[in-house]
mmCIF file of C-alpha atoms and ligand atoms in Angstrom:
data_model
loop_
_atom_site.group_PDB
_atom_site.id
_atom_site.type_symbol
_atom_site.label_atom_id
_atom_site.label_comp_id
_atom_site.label_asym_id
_atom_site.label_seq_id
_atom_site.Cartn_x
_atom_site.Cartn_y
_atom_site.Cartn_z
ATOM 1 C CA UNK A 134 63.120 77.889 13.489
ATOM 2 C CA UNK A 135 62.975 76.690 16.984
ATOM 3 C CA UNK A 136 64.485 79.143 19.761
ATOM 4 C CA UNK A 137 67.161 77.845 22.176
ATOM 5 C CA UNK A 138 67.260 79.878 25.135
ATOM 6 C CA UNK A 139 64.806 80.939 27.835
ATOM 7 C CA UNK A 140 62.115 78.366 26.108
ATOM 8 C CA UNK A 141 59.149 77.762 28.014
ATOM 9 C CA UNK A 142 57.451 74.488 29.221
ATOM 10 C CA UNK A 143 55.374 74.731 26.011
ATOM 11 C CA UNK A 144 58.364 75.755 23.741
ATOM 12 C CA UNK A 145 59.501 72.378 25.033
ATOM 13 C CA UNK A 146 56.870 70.434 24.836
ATOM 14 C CA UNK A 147 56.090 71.824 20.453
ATOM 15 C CA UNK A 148 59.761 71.310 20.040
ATOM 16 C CA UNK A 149 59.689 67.750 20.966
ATOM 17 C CA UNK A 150 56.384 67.217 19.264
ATOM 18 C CA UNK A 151 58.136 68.360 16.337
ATOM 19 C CA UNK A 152 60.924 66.296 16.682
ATOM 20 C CA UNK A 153 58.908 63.140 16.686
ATOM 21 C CA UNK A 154 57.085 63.865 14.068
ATOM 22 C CA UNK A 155 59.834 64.660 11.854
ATOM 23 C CA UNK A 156 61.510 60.850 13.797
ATOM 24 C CA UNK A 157 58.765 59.198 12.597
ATOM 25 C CA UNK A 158 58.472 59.907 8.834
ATOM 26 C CA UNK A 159 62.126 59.098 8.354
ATOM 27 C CA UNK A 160 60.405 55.795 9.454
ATOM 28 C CA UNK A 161 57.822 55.899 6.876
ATOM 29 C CA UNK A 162 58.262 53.261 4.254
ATOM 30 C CA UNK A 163 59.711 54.329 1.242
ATOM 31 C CA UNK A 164 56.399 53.772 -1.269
ATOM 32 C CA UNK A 165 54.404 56.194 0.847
ATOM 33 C CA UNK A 166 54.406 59.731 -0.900
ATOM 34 C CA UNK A 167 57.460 61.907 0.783
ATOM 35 C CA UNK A 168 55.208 64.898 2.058
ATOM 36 C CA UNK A 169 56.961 66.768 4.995
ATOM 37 C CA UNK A 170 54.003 66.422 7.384
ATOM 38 C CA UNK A 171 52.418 69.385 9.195
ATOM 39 C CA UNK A 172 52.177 69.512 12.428
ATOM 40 C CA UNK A 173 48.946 71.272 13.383
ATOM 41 C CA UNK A 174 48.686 72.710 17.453
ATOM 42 C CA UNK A 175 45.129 72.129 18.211
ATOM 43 C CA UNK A 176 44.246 74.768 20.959
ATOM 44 C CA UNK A 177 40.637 74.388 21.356
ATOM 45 C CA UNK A 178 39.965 75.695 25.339
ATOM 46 C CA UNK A 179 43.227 77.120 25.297
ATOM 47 C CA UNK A 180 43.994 80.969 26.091
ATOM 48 C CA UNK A 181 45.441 83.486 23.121
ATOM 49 C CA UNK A 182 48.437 84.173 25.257
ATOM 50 C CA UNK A 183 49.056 80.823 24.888
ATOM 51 C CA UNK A 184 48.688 80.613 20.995
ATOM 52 C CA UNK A 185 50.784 83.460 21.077
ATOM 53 C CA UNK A 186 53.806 81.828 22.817
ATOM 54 C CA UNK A 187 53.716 78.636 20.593
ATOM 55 C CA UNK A 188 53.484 80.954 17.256
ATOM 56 C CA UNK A 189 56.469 82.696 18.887
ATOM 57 C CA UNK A 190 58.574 79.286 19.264
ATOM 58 C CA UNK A 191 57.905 78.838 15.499
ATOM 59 C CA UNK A 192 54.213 77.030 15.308
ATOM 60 C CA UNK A 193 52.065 78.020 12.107
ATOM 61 C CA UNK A 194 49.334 75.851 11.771
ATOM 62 C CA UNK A 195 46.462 76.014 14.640
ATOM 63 C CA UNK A 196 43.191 73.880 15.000
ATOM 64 C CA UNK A 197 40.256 74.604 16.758
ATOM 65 C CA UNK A 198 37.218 72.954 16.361
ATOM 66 C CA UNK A 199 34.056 74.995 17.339
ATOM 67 C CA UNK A 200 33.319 78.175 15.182
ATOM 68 C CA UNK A 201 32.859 80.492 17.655
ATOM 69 C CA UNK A 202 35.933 80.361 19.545
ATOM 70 C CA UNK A 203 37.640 80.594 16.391
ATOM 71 C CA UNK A 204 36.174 83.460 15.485
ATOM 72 C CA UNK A 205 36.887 84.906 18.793
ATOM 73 C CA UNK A 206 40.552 83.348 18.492
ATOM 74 C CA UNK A 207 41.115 84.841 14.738
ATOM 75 C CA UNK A 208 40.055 88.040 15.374
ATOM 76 C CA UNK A 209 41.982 88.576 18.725
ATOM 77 C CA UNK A 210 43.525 91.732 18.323
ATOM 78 C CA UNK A 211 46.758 91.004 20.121
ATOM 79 C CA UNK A 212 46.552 87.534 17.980
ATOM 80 C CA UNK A 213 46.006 89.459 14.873
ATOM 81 C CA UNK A 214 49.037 91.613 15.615
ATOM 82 C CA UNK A 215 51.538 88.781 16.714
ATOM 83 C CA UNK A 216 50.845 86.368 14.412
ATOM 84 C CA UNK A 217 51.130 87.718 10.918
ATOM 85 C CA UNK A 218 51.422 84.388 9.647
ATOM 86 C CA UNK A 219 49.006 82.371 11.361
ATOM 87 C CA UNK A 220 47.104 79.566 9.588
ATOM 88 C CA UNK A 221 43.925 78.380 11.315
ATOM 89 C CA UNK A 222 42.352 75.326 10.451
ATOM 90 C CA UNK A 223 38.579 74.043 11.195
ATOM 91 C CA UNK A 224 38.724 70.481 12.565
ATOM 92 C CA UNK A 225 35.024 70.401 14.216
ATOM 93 C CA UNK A 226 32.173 69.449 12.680
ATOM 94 C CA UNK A 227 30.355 72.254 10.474
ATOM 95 C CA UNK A 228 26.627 73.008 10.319
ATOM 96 C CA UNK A 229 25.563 74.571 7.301
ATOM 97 C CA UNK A 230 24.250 77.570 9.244
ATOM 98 C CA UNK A 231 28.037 78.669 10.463
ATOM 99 C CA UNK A 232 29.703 78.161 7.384
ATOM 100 C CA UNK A 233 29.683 82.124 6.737
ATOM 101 C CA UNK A 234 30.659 83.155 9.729
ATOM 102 C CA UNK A 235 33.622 80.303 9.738
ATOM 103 C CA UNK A 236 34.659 82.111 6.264
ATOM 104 C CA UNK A 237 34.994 84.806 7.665
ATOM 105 C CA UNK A 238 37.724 83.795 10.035
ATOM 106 C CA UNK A 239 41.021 86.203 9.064
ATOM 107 C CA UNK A 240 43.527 83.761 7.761
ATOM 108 C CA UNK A 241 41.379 80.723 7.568
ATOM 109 C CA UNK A 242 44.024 78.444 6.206
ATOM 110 C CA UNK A 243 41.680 74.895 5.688
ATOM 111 C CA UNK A 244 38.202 73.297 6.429
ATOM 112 C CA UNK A 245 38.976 69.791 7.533
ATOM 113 C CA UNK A 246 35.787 68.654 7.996
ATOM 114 C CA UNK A 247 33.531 68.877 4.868
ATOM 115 C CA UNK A 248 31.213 65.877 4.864
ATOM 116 C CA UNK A 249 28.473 65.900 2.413
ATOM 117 C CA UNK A 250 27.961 67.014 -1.052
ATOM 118 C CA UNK A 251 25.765 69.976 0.264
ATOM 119 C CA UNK A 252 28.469 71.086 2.642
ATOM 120 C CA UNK A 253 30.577 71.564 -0.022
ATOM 121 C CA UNK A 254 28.201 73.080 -1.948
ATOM 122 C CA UNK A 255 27.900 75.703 0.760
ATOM 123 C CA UNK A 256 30.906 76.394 1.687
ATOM 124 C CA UNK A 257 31.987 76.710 -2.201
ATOM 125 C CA UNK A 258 29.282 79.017 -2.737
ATOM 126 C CA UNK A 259 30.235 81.048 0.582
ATOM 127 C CA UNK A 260 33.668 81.509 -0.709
ATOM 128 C CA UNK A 261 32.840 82.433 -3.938
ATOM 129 C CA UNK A 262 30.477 85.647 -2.001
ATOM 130 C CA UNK A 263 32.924 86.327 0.305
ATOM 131 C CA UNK A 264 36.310 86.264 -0.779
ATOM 132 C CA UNK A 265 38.257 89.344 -2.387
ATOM 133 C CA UNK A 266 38.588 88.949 -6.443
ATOM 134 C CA UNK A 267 41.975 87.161 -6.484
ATOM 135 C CA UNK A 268 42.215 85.275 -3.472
ATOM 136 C CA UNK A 269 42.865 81.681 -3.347
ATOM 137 C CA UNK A 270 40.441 78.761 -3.496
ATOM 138 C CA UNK A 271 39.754 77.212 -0.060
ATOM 139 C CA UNK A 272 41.474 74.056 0.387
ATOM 140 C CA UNK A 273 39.214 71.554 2.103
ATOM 141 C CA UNK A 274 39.701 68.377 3.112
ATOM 142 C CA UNK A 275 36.671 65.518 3.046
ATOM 143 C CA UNK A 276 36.448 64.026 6.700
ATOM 144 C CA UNK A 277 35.334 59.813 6.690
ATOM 145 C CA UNK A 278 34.014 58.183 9.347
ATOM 146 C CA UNK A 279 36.233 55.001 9.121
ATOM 147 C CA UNK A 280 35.206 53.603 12.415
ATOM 148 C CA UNK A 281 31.304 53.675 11.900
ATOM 149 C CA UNK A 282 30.241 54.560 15.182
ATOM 150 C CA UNK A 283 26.698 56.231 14.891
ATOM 151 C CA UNK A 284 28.570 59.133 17.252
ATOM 152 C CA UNK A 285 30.826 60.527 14.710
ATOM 153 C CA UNK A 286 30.857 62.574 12.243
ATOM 154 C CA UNK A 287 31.998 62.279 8.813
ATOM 155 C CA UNK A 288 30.851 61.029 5.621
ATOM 156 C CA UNK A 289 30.503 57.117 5.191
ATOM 157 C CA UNK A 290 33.479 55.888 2.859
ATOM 158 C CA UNK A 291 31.231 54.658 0.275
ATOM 159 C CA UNK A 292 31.070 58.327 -0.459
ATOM 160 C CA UNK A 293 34.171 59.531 -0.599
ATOM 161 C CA UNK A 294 35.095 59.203 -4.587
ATOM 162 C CA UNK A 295 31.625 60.949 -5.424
ATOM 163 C CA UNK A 296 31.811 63.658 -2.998
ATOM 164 C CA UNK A 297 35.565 64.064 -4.387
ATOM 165 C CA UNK A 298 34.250 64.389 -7.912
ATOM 166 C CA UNK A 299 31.733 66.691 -7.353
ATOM 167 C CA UNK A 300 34.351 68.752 -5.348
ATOM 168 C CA UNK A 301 36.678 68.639 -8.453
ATOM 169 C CA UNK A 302 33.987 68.936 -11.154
ATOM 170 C CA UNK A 303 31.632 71.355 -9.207
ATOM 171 C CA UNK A 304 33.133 73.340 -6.538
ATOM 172 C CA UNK A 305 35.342 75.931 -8.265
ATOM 173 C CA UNK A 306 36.152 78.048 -5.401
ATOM 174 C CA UNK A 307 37.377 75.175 -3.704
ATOM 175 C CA UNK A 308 40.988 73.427 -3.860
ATOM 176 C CA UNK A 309 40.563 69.452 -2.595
ATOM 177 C CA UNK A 310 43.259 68.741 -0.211
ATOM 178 C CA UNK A 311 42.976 65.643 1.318
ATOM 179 C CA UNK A 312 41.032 62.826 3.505
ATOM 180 C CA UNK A 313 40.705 63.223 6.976
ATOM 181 C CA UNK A 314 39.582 61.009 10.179
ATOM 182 C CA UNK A 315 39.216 61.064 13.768
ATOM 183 C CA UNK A 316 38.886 57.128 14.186
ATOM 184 C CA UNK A 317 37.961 55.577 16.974
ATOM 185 C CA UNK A 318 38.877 56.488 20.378
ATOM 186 C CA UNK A 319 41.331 54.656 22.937
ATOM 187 C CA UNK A 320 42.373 52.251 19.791
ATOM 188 C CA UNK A 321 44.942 49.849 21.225
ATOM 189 C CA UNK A 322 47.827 49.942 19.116
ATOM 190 C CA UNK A 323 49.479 46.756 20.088
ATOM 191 C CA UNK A 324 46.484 45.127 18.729
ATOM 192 C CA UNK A 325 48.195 46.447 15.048
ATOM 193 C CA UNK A 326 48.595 49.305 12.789
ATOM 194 C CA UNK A 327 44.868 51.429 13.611
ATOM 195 C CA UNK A 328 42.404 50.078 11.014
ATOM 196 C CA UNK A 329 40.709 53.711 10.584
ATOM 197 C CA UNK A 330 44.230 54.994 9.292
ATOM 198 C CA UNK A 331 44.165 51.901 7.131
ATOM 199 C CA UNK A 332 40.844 52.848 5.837
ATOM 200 C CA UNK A 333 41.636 56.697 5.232
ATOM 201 C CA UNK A 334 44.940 55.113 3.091
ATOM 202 C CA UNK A 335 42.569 53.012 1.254
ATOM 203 C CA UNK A 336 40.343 55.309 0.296
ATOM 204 C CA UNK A 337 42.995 57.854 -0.624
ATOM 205 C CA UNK A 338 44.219 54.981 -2.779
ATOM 206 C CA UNK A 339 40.546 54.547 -4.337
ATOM 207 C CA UNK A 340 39.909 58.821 -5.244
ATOM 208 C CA UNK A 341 43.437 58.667 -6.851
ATOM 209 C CA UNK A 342 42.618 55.669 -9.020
ATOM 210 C CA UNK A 343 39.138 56.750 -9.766
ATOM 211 C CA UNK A 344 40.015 60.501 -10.600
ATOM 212 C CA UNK A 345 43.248 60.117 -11.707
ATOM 213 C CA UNK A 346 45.437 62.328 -9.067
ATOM 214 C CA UNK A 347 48.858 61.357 -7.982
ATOM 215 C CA UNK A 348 48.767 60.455 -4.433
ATOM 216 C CA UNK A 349 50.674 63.123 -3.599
ATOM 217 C CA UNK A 350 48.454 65.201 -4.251
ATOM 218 C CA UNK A 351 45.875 63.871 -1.812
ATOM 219 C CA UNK A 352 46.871 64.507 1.752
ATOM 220 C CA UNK A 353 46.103 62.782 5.065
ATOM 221 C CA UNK A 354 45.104 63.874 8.313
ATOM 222 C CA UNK A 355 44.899 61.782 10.555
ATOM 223 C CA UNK A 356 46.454 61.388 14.531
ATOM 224 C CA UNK A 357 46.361 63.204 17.993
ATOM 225 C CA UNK A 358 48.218 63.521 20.844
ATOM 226 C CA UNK A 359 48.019 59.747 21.596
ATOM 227 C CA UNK A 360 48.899 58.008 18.181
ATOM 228 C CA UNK A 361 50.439 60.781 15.881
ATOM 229 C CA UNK A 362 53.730 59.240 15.138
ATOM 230 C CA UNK A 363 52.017 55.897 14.183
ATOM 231 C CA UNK A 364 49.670 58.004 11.782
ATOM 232 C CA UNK A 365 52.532 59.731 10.696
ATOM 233 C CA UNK A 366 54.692 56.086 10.319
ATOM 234 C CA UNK A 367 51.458 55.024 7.733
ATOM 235 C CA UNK A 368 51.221 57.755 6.088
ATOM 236 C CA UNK A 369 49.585 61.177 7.275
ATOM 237 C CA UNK A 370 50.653 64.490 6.046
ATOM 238 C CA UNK A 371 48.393 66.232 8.686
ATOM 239 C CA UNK A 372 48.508 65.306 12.406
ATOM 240 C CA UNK A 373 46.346 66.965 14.635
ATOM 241 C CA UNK A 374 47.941 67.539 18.273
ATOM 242 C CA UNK A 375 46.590 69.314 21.099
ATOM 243 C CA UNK A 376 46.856 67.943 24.789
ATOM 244 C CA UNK A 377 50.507 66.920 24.709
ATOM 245 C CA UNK A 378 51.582 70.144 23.767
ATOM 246 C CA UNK A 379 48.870 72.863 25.572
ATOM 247 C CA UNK A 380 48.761 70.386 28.719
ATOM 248 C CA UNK A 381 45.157 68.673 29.381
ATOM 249 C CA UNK A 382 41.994 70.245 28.736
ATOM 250 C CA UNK A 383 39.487 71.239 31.395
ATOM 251 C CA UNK A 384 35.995 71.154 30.817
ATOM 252 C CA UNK A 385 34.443 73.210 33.501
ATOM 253 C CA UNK A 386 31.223 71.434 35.177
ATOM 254 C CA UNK A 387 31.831 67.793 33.308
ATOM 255 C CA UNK A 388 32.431 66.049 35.997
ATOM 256 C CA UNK A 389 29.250 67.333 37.634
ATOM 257 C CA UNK A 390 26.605 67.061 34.993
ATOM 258 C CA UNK A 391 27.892 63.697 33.647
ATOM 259 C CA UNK A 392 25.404 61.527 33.717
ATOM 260 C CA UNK A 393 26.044 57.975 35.339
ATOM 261 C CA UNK A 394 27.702 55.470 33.066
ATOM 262 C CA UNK A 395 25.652 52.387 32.580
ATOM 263 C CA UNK A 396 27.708 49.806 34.547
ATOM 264 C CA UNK A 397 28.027 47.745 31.399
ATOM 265 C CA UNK A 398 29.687 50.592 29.583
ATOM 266 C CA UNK A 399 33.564 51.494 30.283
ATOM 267 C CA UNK A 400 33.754 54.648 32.596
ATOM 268 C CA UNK A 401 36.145 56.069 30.680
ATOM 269 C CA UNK A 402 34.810 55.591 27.593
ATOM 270 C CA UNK A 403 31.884 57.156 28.454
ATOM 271 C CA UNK A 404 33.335 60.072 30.388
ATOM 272 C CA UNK A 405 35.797 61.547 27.502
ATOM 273 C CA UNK A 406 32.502 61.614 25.335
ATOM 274 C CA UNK A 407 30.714 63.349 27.811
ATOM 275 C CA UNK A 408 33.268 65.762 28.586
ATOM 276 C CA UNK A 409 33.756 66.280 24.416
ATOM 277 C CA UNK A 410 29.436 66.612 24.943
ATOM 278 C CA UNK A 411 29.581 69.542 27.697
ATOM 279 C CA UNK A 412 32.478 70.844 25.886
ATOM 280 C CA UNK A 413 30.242 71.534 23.104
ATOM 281 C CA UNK A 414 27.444 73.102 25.307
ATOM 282 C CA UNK A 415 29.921 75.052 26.873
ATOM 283 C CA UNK A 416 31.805 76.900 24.019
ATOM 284 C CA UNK A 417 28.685 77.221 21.836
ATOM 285 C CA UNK A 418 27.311 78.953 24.734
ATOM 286 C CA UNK A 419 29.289 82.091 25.027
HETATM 287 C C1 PLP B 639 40.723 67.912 20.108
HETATM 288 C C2 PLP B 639 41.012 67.362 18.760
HETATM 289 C C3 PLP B 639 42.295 66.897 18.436
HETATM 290 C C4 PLP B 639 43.463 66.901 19.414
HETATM 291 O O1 PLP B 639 43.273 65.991 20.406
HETATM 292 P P1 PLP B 639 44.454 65.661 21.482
HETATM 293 O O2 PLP B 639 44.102 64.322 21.963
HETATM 294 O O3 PLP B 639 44.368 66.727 22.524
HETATM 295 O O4 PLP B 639 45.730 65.698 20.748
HETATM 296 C C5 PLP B 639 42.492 66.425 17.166
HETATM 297 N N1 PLP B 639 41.502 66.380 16.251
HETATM 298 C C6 PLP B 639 40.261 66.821 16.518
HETATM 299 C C7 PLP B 639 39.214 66.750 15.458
HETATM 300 C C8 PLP B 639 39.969 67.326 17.781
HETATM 301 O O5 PLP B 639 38.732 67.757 18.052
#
């Protein structure tokens, strides 16, 4: 899969992501499901030619997590005519009002991020309009917030086994794939294993008892560029991975309009959610 010769810095770089993910669930105990876990390149801010290269060095699966630059990323003609087999997947969080245009993405692959009954609702009913007779149900995954902060999204955990159900029961078009979580940020791990990873396996462990579906069956996404092969060690079937591979993101004018941190609050803390704040502004902008 992976091409030897003349690889570039970022062949490098997905090859040895790759290699540590695959390192790290021959690590996994042996009563965790055995799912081969995806490695997905998230290249949010990142140029097509660079998409390109990666899908050229054998990468599949692609995040990004504002609509509109994956619409402008999916429909790229020179993207569209490289990458045959492309699989896109939305990891941002989803208004109701962009869920037809995010359908519309050419080979939208999964929603990460549904978190409320009427988000499913929507998107279900979306699919149902827009897809060919024949196509595939949308697999979606439910995203938790397992860390409670007021800042993230996701729905509280309480509601995971009824949103599941009414996925199952209600949402025809759409094929339930799994739990996901972004978890706190800057988690130290040699505090112990990352209790929002705990969580997601809990609640994995509470659907499948509730609904009766083999935990196989239920996958996990969950860990970035700092913590992957620890999510991957407990469990996930889905890591998400974007600056260790596509090199640090720049967020033009954060540093500028940031406003000043309260000196009780941790600078950098506070700047990484500002930057992920103009980020925003900036992408939904253009
Ligand atoms: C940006 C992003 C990632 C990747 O983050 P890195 O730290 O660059 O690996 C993963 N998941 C979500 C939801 C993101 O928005």
């Amino acid at each position: 899969m992976w091409r030897g010769e003349g690889m570039s810095e970022l062949g490098k770089a997905l090859q040895s992501v790759a290699e540590r993910v695959k390192q790290a669930a021959a690590r996994r105990s042996k009563t965790l499901p055995a799912l081969q876990p995806r490695l997905v390149a998230v290249s949010k801010t990142k140029p097509p030619e660079m998409i390109i290269e990666a899908y050229r060095q054998g990468q599949r699966d692609f995040g990004e997590n504002y609509v509109n630059e994956l619409v402008d990323k999916a429909s790229n003609p020179q993207i569209l005519e490289s990458c045959p087999d492309i699989k896109w997947h939305f990891i941002g969080h989803l208004q109701k009002n962009n869920v037809n245009k995010l359908l519309g993405v050419p080979r939208l692959f999964m929603v990460e991020t549904v978190d409320s009954v009427k988000l499913a609702d929507k998107v279900n009913s979306s699919w149902q309009r827009l897809r060919a007779a024949g196509t595939q149900r949308l697999k979606v995954m439910v995203q938790l917030n397992t860390s409670g902060e007021q800042s993230k999204h996701g729905l509280s955990p309480e509601e995971t086994v009824n949103t599941v159900r009414h996925i199952l029961s209600q949402c025809t078009a759409l094929h339930f794939s799994g739990l996901m979580t972004i978890g706190r940020y800057g988690y130290d791990l040699s505090e112990g294993p990352n209790p929002d990873f705990q969580m997601l396996l809990r609640w994995r462990q509470e659907v499948c008892d509730n609904l009766n579906l083999p935990l196989e069956e239920v996958e996990l996404s969950m860990g970035m560029s700092t913590d992957f092969e620890h999510a991957v060690e407990v469990g996930a079937t889905n890591v998400r991975v974007g600056s260790i591979i596509f090199g640090n993101r720049e967020y033009p004018n954060s540093a500028a309009n940031t406003p000043s941190p309260s000196p009780e609050k941790k600078a950098k803390v506070v700047s990484e959610d500002a930057a992920k704040k103009m980020a925003h502004l900036t992408v939904s902008e253009h």
